mmCIF file of C-alpha atoms in Angstrom:
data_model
loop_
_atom_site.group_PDB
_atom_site.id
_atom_site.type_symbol
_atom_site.label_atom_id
_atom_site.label_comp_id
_atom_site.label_asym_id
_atom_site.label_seq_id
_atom_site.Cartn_x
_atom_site.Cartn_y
_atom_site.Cartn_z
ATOM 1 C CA UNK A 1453 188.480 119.154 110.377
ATOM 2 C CA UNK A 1454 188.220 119.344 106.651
ATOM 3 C CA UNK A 1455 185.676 121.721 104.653
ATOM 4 C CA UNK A 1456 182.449 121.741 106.514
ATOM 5 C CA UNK A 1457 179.081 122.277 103.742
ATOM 6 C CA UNK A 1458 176.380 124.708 105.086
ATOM 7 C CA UNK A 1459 172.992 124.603 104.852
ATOM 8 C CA UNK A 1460 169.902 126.016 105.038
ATOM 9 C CA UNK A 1461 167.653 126.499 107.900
ATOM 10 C CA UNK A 1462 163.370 125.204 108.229
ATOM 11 C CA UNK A 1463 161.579 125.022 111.854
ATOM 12 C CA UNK A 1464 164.600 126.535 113.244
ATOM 13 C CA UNK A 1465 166.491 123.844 112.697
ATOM 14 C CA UNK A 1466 170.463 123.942 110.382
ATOM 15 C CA UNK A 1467 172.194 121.651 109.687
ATOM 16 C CA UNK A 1468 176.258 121.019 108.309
ATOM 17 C CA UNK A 1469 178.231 118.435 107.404
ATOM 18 C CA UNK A 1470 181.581 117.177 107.556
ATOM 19 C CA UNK A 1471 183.441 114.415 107.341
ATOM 20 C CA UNK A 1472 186.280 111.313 108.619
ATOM 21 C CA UNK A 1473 187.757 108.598 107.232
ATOM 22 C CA UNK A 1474 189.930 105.520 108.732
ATOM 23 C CA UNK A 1475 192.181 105.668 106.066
ATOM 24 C CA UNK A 1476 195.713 106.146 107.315
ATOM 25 C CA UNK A 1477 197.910 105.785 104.249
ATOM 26 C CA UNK A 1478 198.404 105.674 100.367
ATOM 27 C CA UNK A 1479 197.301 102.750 98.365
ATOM 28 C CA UNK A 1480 195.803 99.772 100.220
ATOM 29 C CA UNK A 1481 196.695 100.885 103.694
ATOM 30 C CA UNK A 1482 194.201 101.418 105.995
ATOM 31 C CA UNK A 1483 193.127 101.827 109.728
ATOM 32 C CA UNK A 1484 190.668 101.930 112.247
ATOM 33 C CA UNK A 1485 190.954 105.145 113.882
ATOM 34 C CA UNK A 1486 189.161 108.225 112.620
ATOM 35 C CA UNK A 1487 191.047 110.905 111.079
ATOM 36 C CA UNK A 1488 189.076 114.044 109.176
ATOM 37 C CA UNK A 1489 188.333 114.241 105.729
ATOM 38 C CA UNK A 1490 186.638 116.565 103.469
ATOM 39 C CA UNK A 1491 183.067 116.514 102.203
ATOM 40 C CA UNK A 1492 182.300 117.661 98.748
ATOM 41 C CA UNK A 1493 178.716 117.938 97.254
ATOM 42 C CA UNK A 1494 179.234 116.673 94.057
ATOM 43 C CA UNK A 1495 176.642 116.146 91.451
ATOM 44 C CA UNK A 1496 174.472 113.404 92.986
ATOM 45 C CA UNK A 1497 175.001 113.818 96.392
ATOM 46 C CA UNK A 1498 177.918 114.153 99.261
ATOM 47 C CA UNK A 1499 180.961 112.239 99.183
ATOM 48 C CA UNK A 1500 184.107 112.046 101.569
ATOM 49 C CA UNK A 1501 187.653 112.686 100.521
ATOM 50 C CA UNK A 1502 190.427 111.482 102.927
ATOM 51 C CA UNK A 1503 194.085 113.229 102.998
ATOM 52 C CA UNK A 1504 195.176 110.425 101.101
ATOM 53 C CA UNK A 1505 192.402 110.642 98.195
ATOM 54 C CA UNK A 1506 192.617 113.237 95.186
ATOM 55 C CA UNK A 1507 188.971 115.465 94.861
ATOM 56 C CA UNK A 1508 189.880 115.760 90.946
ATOM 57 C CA UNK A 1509 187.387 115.658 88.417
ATOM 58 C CA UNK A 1510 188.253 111.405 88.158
ATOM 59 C CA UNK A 1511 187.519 111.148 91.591
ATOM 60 C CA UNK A 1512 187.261 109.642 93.648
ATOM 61 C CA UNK A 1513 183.802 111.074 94.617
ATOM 62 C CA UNK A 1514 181.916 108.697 97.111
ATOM 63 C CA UNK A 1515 181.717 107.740 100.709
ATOM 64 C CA UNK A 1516 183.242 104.551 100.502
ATOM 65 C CA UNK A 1517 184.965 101.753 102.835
ATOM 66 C CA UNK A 1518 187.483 100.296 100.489
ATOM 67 C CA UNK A 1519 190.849 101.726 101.877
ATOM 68 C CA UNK A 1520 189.035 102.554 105.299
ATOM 69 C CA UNK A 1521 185.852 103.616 106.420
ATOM 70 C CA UNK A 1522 184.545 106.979 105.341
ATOM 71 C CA UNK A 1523 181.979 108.715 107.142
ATOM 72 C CA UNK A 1524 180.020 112.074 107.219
ATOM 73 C CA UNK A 1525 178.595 113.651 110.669
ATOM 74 C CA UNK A 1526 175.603 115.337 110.084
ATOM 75 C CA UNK A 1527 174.994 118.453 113.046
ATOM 76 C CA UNK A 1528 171.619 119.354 113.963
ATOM 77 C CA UNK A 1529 171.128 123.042 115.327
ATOM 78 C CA UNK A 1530 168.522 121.033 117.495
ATOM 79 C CA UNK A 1531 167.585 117.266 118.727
ATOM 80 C CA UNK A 1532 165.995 115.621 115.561
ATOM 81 C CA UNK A 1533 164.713 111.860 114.562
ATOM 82 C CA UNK A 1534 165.786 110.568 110.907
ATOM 83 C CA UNK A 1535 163.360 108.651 109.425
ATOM 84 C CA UNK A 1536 165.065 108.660 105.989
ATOM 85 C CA UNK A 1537 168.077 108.348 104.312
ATOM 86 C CA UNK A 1538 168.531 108.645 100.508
ATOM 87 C CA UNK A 1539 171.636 107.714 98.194
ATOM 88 C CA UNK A 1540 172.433 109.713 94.539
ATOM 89 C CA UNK A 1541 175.052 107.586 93.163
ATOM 90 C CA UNK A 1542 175.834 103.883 94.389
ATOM 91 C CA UNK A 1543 178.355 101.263 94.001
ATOM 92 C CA UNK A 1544 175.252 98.557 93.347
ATOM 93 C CA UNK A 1545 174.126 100.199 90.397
ATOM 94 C CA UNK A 1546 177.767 101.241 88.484
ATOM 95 C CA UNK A 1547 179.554 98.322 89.316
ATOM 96 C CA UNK A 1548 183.313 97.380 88.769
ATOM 97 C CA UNK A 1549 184.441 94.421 88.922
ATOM 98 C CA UNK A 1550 187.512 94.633 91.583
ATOM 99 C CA UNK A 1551 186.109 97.862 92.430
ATOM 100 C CA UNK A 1552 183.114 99.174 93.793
ATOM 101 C CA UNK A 1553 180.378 97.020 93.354
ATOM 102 C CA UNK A 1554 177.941 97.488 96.429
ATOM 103 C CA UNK A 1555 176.737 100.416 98.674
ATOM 104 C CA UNK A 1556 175.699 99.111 102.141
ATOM 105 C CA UNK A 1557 175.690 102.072 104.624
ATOM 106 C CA UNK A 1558 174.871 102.718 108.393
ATOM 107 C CA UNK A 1559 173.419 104.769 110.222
ATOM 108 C CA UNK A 1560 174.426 105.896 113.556
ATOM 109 C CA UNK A 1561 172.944 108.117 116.514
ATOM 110 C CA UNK A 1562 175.152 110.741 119.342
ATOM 111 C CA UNK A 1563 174.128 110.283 122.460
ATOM 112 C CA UNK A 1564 176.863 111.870 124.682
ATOM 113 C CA UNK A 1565 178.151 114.441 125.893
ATOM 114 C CA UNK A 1566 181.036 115.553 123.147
ATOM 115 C CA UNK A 1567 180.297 118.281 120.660
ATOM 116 C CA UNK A 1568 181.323 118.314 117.002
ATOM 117 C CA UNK A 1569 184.461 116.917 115.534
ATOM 118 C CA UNK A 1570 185.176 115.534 118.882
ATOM 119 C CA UNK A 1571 182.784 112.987 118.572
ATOM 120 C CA UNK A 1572 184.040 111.017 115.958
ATOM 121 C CA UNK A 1573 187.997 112.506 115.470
ATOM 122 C CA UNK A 1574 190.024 109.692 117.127
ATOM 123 C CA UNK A 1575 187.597 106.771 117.864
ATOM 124 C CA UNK A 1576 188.251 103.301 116.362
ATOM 125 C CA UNK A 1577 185.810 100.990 115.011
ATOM 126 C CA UNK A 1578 187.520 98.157 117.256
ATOM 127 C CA UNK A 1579 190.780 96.878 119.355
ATOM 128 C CA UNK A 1580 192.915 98.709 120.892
ATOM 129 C CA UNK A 1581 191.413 100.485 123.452
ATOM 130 C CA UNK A 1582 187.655 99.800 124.151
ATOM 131 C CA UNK A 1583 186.808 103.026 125.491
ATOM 132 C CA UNK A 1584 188.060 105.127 122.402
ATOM 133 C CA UNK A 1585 185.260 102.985 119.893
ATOM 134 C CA UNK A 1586 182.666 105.293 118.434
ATOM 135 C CA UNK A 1587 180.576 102.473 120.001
ATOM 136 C CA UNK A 1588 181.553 103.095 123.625
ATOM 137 C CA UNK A 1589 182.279 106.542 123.605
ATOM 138 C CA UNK A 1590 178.045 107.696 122.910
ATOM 139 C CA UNK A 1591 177.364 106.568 119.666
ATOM 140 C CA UNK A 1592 174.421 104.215 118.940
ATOM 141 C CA UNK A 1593 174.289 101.800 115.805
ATOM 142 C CA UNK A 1594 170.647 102.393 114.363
ATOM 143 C CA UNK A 1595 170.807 99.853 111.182
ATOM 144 C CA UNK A 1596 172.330 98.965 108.679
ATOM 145 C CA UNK A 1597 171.265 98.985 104.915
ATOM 146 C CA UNK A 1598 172.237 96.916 101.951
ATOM 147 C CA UNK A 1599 172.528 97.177 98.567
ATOM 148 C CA UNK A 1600 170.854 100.402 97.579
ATOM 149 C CA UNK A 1601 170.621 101.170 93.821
ATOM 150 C CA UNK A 1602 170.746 104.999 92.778
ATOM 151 C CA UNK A 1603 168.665 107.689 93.760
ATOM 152 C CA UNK A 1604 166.621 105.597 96.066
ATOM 153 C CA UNK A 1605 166.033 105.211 99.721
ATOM 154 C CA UNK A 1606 166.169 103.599 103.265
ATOM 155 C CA UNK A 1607 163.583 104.369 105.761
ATOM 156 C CA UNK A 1608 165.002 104.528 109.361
ATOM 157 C CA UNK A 1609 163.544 103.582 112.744
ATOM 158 C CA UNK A 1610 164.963 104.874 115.791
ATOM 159 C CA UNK A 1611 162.981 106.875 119.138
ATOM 160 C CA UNK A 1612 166.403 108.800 119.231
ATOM 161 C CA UNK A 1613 166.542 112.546 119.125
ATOM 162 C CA UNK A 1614 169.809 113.331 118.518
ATOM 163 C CA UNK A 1615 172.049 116.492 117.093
ATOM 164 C CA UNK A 1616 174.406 114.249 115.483
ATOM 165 C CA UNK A 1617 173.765 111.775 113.053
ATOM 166 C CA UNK A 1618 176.849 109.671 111.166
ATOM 167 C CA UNK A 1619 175.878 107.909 107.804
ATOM 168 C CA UNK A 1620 179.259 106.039 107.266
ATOM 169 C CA UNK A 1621 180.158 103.596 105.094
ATOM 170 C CA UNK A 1622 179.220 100.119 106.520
ATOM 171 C CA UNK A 1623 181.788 98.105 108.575
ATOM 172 C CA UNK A 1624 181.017 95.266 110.917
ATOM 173 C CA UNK A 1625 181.723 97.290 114.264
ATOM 174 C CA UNK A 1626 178.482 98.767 113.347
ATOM 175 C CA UNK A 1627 176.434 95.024 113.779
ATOM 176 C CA UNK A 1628 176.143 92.300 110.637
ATOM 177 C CA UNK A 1629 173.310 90.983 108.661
ATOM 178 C CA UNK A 1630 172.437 89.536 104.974
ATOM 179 C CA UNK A 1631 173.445 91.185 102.056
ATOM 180 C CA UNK A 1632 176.560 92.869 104.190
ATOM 181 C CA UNK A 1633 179.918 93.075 103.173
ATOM 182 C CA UNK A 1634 182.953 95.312 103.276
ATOM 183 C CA UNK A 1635 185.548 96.672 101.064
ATOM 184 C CA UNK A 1636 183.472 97.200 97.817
ATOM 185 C CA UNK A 1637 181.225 99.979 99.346
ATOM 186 C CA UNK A 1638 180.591 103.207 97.116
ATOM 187 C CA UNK A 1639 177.604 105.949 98.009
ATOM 188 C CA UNK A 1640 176.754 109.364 97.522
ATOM 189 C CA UNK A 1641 174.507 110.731 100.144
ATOM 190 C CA UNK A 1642 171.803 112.958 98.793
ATOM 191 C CA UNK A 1643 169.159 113.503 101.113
ATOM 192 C CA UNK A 1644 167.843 112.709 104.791
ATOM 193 C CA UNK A 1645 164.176 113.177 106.705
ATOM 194 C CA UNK A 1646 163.801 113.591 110.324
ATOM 195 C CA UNK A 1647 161.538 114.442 112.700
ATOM 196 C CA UNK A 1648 162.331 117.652 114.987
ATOM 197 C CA UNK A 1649 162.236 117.014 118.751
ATOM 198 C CA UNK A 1650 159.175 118.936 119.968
ATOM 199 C CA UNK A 1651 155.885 118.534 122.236
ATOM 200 C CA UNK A 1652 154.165 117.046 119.165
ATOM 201 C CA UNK A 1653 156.865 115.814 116.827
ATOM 202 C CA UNK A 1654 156.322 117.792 113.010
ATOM 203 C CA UNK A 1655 158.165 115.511 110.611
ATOM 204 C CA UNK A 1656 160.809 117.370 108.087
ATOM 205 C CA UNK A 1657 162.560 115.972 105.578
ATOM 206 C CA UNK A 1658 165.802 117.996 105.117
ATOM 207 C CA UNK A 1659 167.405 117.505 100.994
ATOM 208 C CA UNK A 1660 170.955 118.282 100.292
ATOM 209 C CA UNK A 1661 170.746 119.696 96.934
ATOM 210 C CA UNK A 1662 172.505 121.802 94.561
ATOM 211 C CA UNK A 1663 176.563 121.987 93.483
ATOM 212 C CA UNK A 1664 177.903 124.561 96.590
ATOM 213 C CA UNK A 1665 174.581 124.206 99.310
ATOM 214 C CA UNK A 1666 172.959 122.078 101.013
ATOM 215 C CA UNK A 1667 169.253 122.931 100.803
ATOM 216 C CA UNK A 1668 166.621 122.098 103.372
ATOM 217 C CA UNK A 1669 162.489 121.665 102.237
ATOM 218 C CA UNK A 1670 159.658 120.962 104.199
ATOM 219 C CA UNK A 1671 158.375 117.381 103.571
ATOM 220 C CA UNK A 1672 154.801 116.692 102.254
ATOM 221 C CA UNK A 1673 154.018 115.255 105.633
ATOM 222 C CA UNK A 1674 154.493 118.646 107.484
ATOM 223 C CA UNK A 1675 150.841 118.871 108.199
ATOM 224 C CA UNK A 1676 150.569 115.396 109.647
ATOM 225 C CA UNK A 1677 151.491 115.635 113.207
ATOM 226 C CA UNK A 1678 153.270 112.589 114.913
ATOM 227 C CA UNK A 1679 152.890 111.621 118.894
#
């Protein structure tokens, strides 16, 4: 299943991450069915390496949908909400011309009855079978986001309480819009809010910070209590 990064804990609420990728081969080959990869928390933020990818210091270091579509599940001790997403490093901001040059993302919701790896090792984007898509097999596309420069964010709105979240590089399976392309993807993921799933809903934003831990801090809008 790859390395899988730790975390903290706030509200009684963990969280880890880990990672897939569609990638199926060396060079430009690529796939649609998810295989696992590894996360690493580099510098500004997570990235996914596939079995096919080298985590040297050269890289490469993002979550990115150039050869396939790279992904990282985020698990949830308990039912939570995002309302945020933020990025370190993007592709829009440290562009390459026949390289990365963009960073659209999306965000998508569990709502079945699988646990862990299981729901996302071995689902397809599309084809071949329809009941093996992440799409049709629990998962809910929330949005998608384009074009997010470094260190900034994307505000998410969803009623879904969910303990697994996937913020995966963004591929058409997951819906289309303006400003949305594939291929030239390239993101770091640095941070997510969320709400916890209670009576009355306490917001809590949840930062993945540092070089070997993910970190968790209570947001500024702890004291403001949401219906």
């Amino acid at each position: 299943m790859g390395n899988v990064l730790g975390c903290g804990t706030i509200g009684g609420v963990t969280m880890d991450a880990t990672a897939f990728s569609t990638s199926n081969g060396a060079g430009s080959t690529t796939g649609t069915t998810f295989a696992a990869a590894a996360v690493y928390n580099w510098s500004s933020g997570l990235g996914a390496v596939n079995a096919y990818e080298s985590a040297s210091a050269t890289g490469p270091h993002a979550t990115d949908n150039r050869y396939g579509t790279d992904a990282i599940l985020l698990h949830f001790s308990s039912p939570v909400s995002l309302t945020d997403v933020g990025i370190g490093w993007s592709g829009t901001s440290n562009q390459v011309s026949g390289n990365f040059q963009d960073s659209d993302f999306s965000v998508l919701a569990y709502q079945g009855a699988g646990t862990g790896a299981a729901t996302v090792l071995g689902k397809t984007l599309d084809g071949v079978a329809a009941t093996s898509t992440l799409l049709s097999s629990g998962w809910a596309a929330v949005g998608n986001y384009a074009s997010l420069p470094d260190n900034s964010n994307a505000t998410v709105v969803s009623s879904i309480y969910s303990s697994y979240w996937l913020i995966s590089a963004y591929n058409t399976a997951f819906g289309t819009g303006g400003g949305l392309g594939v291929g030239n993807d390239y993101f770091k993921l640095a941070s997510v809010s969320a709400t916890k799933q209670t009576q009355v809903p306490e917001p809590t934003s949840i930062a993945l910070l540092g070089l070997g831990l993910i970190g968790m801090m209570a947001s500024r809008r702890r004291s403001q209590k949401t219906v």
